[in-house]
Coordinates of C-alpha atoms in Angstrom, one line a residue:
X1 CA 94.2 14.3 13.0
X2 CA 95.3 10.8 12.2
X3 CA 97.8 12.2 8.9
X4 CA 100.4 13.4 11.3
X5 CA 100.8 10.0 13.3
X6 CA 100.5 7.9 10.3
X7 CA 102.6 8.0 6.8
X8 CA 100.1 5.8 5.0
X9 CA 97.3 8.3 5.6
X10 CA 96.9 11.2 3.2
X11 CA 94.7 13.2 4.6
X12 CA 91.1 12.8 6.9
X13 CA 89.1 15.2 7.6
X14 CA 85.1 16.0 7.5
X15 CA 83.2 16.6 4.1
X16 CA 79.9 18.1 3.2
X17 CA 78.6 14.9 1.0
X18 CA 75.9 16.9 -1.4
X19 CA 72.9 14.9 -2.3
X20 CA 70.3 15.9 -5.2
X21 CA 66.9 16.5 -4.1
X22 CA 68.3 16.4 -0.1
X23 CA 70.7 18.5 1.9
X24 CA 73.8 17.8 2.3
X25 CA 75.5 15.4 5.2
X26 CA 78.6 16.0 6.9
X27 CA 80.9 12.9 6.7
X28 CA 84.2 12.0 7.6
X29 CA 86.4 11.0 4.7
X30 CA 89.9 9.4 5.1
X31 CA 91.7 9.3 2.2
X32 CA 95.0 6.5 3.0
X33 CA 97.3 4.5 0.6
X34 CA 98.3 1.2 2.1
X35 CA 101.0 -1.2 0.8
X36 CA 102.5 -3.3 3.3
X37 CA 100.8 -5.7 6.5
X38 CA 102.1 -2.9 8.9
X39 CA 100.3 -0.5 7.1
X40 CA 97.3 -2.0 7.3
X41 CA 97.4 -2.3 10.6
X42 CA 98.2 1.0 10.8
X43 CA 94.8 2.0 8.8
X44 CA 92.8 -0.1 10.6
X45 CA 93.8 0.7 13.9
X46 CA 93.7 4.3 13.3
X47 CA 90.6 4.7 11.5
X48 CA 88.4 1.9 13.4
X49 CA 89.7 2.8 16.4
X50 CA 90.3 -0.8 17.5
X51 CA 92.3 -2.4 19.8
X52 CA 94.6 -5.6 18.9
X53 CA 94.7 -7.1 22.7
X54 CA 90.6 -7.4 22.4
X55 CA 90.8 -9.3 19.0
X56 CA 88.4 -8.5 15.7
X57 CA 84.6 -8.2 15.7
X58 CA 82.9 -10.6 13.0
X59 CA 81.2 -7.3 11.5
X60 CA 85.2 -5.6 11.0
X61 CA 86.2 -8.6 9.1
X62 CA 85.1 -7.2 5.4
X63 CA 86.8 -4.0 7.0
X64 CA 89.8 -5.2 7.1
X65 CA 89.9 -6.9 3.8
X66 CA 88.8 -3.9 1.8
X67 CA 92.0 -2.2 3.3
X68 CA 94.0 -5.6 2.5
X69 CA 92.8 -5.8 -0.5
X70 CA 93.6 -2.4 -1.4
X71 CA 97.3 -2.5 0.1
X72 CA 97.6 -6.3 -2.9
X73 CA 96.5 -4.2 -5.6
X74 CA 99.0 -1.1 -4.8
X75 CA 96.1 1.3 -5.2
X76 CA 94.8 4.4 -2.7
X77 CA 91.8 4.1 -0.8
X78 CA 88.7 6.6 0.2
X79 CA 87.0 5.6 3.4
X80 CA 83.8 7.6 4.0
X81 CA 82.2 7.2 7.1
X82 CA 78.9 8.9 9.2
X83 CA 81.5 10.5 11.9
X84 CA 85.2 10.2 13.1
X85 CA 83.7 7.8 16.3
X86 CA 80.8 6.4 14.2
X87 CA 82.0 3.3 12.1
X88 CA 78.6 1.7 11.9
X89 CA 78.7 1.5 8.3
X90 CA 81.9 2.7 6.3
X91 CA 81.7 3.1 2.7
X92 CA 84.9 2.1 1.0
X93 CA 86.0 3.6 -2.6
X94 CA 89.0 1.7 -4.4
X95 CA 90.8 4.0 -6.7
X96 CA 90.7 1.1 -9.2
X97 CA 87.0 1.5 -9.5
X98 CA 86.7 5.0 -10.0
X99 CA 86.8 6.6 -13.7
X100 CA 87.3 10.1 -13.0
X101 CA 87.4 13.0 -11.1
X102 CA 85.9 16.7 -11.2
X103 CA 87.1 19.9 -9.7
X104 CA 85.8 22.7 -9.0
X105 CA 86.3 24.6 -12.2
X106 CA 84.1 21.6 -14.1
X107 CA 81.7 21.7 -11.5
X108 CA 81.5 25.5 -11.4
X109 CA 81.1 25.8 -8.3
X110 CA 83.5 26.7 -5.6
X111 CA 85.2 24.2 -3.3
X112 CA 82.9 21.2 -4.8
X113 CA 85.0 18.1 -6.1
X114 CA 83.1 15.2 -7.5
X115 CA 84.2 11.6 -7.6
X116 CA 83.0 9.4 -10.7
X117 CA 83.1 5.2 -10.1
X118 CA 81.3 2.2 -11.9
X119 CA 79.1 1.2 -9.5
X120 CA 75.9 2.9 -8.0
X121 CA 75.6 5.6 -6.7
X122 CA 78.3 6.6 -9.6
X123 CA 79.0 9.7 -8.2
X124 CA 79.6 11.2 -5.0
X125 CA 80.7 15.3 -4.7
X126 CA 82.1 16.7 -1.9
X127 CA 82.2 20.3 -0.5
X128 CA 85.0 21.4 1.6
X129 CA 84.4 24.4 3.9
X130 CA 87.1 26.8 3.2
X131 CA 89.5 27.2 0.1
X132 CA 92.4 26.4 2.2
X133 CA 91.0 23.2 3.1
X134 CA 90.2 22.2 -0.5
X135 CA 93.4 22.6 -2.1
X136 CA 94.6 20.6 0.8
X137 CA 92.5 17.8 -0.4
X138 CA 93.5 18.4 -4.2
X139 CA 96.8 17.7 -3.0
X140 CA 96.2 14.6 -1.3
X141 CA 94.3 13.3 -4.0
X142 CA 96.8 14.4 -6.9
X143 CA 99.4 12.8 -4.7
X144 CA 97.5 9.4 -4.6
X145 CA 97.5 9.5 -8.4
X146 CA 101.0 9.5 -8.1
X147 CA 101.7 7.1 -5.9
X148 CA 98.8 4.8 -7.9
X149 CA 101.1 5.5 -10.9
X150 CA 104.3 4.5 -9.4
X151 CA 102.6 1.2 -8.2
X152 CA 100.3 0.5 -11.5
X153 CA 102.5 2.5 -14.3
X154 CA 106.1 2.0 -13.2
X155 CA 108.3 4.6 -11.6
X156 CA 108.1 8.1 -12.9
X157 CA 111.5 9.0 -14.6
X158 CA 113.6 12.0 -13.5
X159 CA 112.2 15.2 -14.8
X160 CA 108.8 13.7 -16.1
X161 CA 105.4 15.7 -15.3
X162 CA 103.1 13.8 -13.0
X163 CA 100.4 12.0 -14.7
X164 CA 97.0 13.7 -15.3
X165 CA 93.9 12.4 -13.3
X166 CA 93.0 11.3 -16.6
X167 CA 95.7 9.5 -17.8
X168 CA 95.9 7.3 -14.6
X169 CA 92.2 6.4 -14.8
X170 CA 92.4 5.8 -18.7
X171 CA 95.4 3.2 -18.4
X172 CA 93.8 1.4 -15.0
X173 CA 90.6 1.2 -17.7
X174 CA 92.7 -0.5 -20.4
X175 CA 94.4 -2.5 -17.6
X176 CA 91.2 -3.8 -16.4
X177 CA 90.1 -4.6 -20.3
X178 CA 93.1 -6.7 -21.0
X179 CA 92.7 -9.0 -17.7
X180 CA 89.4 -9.9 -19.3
X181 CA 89.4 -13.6 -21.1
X182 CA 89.6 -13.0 -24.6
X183 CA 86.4 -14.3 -26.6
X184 CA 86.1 -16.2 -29.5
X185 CA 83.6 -14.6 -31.8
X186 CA 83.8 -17.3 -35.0
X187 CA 83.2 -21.3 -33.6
X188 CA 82.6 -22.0 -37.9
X189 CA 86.6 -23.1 -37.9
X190 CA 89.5 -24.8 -36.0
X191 CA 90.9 -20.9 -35.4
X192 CA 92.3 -20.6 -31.6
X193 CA 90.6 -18.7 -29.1
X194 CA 91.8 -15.5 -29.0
X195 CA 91.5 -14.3 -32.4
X196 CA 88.3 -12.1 -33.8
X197 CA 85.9 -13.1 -36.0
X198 CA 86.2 -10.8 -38.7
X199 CA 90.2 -11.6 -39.1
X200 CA 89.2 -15.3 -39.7
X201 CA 86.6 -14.3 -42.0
X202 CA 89.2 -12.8 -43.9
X203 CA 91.5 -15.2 -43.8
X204 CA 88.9 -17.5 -45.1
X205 CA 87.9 -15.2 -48.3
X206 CA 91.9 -14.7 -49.1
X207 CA 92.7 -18.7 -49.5
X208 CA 91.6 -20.6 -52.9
X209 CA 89.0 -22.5 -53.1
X210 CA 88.8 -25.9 -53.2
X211 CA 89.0 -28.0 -56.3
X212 CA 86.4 -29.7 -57.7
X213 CA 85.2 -33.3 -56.9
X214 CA 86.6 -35.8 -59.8
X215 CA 83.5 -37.3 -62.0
X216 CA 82.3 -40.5 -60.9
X217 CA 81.2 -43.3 -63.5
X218 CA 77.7 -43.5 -64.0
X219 CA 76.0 -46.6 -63.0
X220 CA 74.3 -48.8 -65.3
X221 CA 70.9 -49.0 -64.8
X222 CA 69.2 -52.4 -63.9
X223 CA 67.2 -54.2 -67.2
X224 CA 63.6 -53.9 -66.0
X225 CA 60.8 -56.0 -67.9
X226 CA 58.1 -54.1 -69.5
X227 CA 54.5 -54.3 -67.6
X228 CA 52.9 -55.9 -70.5
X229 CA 55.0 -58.7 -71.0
X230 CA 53.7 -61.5 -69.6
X231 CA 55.4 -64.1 -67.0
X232 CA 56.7 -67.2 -68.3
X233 CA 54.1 -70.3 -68.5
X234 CA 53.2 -72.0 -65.6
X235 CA 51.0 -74.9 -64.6
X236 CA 47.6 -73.0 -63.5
X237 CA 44.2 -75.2 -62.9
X238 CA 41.4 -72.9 -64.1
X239 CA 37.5 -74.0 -63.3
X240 CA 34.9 -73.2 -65.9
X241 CA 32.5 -70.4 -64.9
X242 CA 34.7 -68.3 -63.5
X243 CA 37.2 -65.8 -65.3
X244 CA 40.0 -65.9 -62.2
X245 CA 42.8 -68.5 -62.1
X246 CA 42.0 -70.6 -59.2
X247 CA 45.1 -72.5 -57.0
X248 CA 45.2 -76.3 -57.4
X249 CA 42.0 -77.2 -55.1
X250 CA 40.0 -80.0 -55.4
X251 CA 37.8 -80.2 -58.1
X252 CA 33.8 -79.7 -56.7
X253 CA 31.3 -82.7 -58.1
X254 CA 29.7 -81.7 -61.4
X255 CA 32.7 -79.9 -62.7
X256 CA 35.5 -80.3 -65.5
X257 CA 39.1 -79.0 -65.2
X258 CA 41.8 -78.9 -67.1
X259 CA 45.6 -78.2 -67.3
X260 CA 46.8 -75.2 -69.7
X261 CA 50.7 -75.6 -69.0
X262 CA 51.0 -76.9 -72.2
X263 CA 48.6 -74.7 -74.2
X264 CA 49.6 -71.4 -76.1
X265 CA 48.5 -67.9 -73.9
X266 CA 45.3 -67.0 -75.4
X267 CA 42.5 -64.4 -74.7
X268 CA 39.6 -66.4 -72.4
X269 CA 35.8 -65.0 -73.8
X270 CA 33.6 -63.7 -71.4
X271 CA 31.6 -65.3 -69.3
X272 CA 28.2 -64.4 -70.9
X273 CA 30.2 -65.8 -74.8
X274 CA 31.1 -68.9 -72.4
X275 CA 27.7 -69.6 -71.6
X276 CA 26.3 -69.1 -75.2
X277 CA 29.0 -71.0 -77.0
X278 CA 28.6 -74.1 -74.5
X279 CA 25.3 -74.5 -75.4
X280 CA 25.8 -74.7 -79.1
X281 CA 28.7 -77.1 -78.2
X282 CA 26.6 -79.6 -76.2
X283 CA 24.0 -79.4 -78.4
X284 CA 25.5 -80.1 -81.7
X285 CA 28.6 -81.9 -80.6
X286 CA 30.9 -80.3 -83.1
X287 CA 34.6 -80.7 -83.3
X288 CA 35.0 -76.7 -83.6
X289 CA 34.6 -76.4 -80.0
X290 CA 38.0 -75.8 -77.7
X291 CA 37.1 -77.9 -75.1
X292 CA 38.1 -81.8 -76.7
X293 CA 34.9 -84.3 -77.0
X294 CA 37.0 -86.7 -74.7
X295 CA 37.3 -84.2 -71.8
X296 CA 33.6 -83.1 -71.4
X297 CA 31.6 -84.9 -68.8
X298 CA 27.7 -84.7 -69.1
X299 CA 26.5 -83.0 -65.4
X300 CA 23.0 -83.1 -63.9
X301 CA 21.2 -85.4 -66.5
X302 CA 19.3 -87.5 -64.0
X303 CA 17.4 -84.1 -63.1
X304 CA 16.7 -82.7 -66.5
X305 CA 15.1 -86.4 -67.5
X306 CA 13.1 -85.5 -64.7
X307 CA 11.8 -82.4 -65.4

């Protein structure tokens, strides 16, 4: 056995792995607590059987980190492996990943201990062949819960109890949750990171509100002219015959304008009134008509002689 050559291992030895649905397989579990270089060494040598003059393999490089990284941390390590000579494919367990254990008593059923981590397969129970040989592994394991404590927890004082499987798991669990970057639940306010959401919504409903915006003057409205009062007078050019202001064109041949900038607004008659009234006009030359005598200018009278 490798535990009597080597301080750093707690104990090795060969486990009945139970499997649901599947018989069980016989493994070879080592069970070591690195915490210096030399022990690694020590671990790696031992349980890979591998020899420093020859150098490392590219597929032992992870190997040797999962025992390095185990010796940084300060916490035990459970190798499980096919055989003692067969390292094809170890399976390595850091305590600081698993979350419990179970002995027999919870299990109910003799020489079976169970051990409970956060990653798949999540469990993996053991069965030791004799009773002797199981409180030997209790006491390896309850001994690496000691010596995780020392490393994680501080040194136990003189007199104290050991800690509890529990207890040691419980306070790597809190460890592990306060490593974790804090986050910020409420982005409505200038509040640091680090503080929860429902303490600055509190803090917002305890402080007084704000005061209220002073009145502004009102501002005077703008003087807008009615739609019905007409625009100021201007000099138009209208032609007769038509009821739409015309621009200043060139009078056509036959027809009679006249400037109204300086005459009074008036309503203009309709067209069909137009027509009647200029009739009576021409033909009895009266001075009741609008249009002065002066201004009218006889059209078309060499083809009416005609016809």
């Amino acid at each position: 056995m490798v535990t009597a050559y080597h301080r750093c291992i707690l104990k090795a030895g060969v486990l009945s792995q139970k499997r649901s649905a599947l018989p069980p397989l016989k493994r070879y579990v080592v069970l070591c607590a690195p915490l210096s270089v030399q022990d690694v060494q020590e671990v790696f040598a031992a349980v890979f059987k591998t020899d420093p003059a020859t150098g490392l393999e590219v597929k032992t490089v992870p190997w040797l980190g999962n025992v390095a990284c185990a010796a940084v941390r300060g916490t035990p390590l459970l190798i499980i492996m096919s055989s003692e000579h067969s390292t094809s494919s170890p399976t390595f367990i850091h305590f600081s990943d698993i979350r419990g254990m179970s002995d027999e008593s919870q299990l109910r059923s003799a020489c079976n201990f169970a051990v409970h981590i956060d990653v798949k397969p999540y469990d993996y129970r053991f069965a030791a062949t004799s009773s002797t040989e199981y409180q030997e592994w209790n006491e390896a394991f309850g001994k690496a819960m000691s010596i995780m404590a020392e490393r994680t927890m501080g040194d136990l004082r003189d007199g104290a109890a050991s800690p509890t499987l529990d207890a040691v798991f419980e306070f790597e669990r809190l460890n592990k949750a306060s490593q974790q970057p804090p986050v910020d639940e409420d982005d409505d306010d200038n509040t640091p990171l680090g503080h929860v959401g429902r303490i600055n919504t509190s803090l917002r409903a305890t402080s007084p509100p704000s005061p209220p915006s002073p009145l502004s003057k009102p501002r005077q409205k703008t003087h807008v002219l009615p739609e019905n009062v007409a625009p100021p007078s201007s000099s138009r050019t209208y032609v007769l015959g038509q009821d739409v202001p015309q621009s200043p064109v060139k009078a056509s041949p036959g027809s009679v304008t006249f400037d109204t900038a300086d005459r009074p607004p008036s309503v203009r008659p309709s067209s069909s009134s137009t027509a009647k009234s200029s009739g009576t006009r021409n033909s009895s030359g009266s001075s009741n008509s609008r249009v002065p005598p002066q201004d009218v200018v006889p059209t078309n009278d060499a083809s009416d002689m005609e016809q």
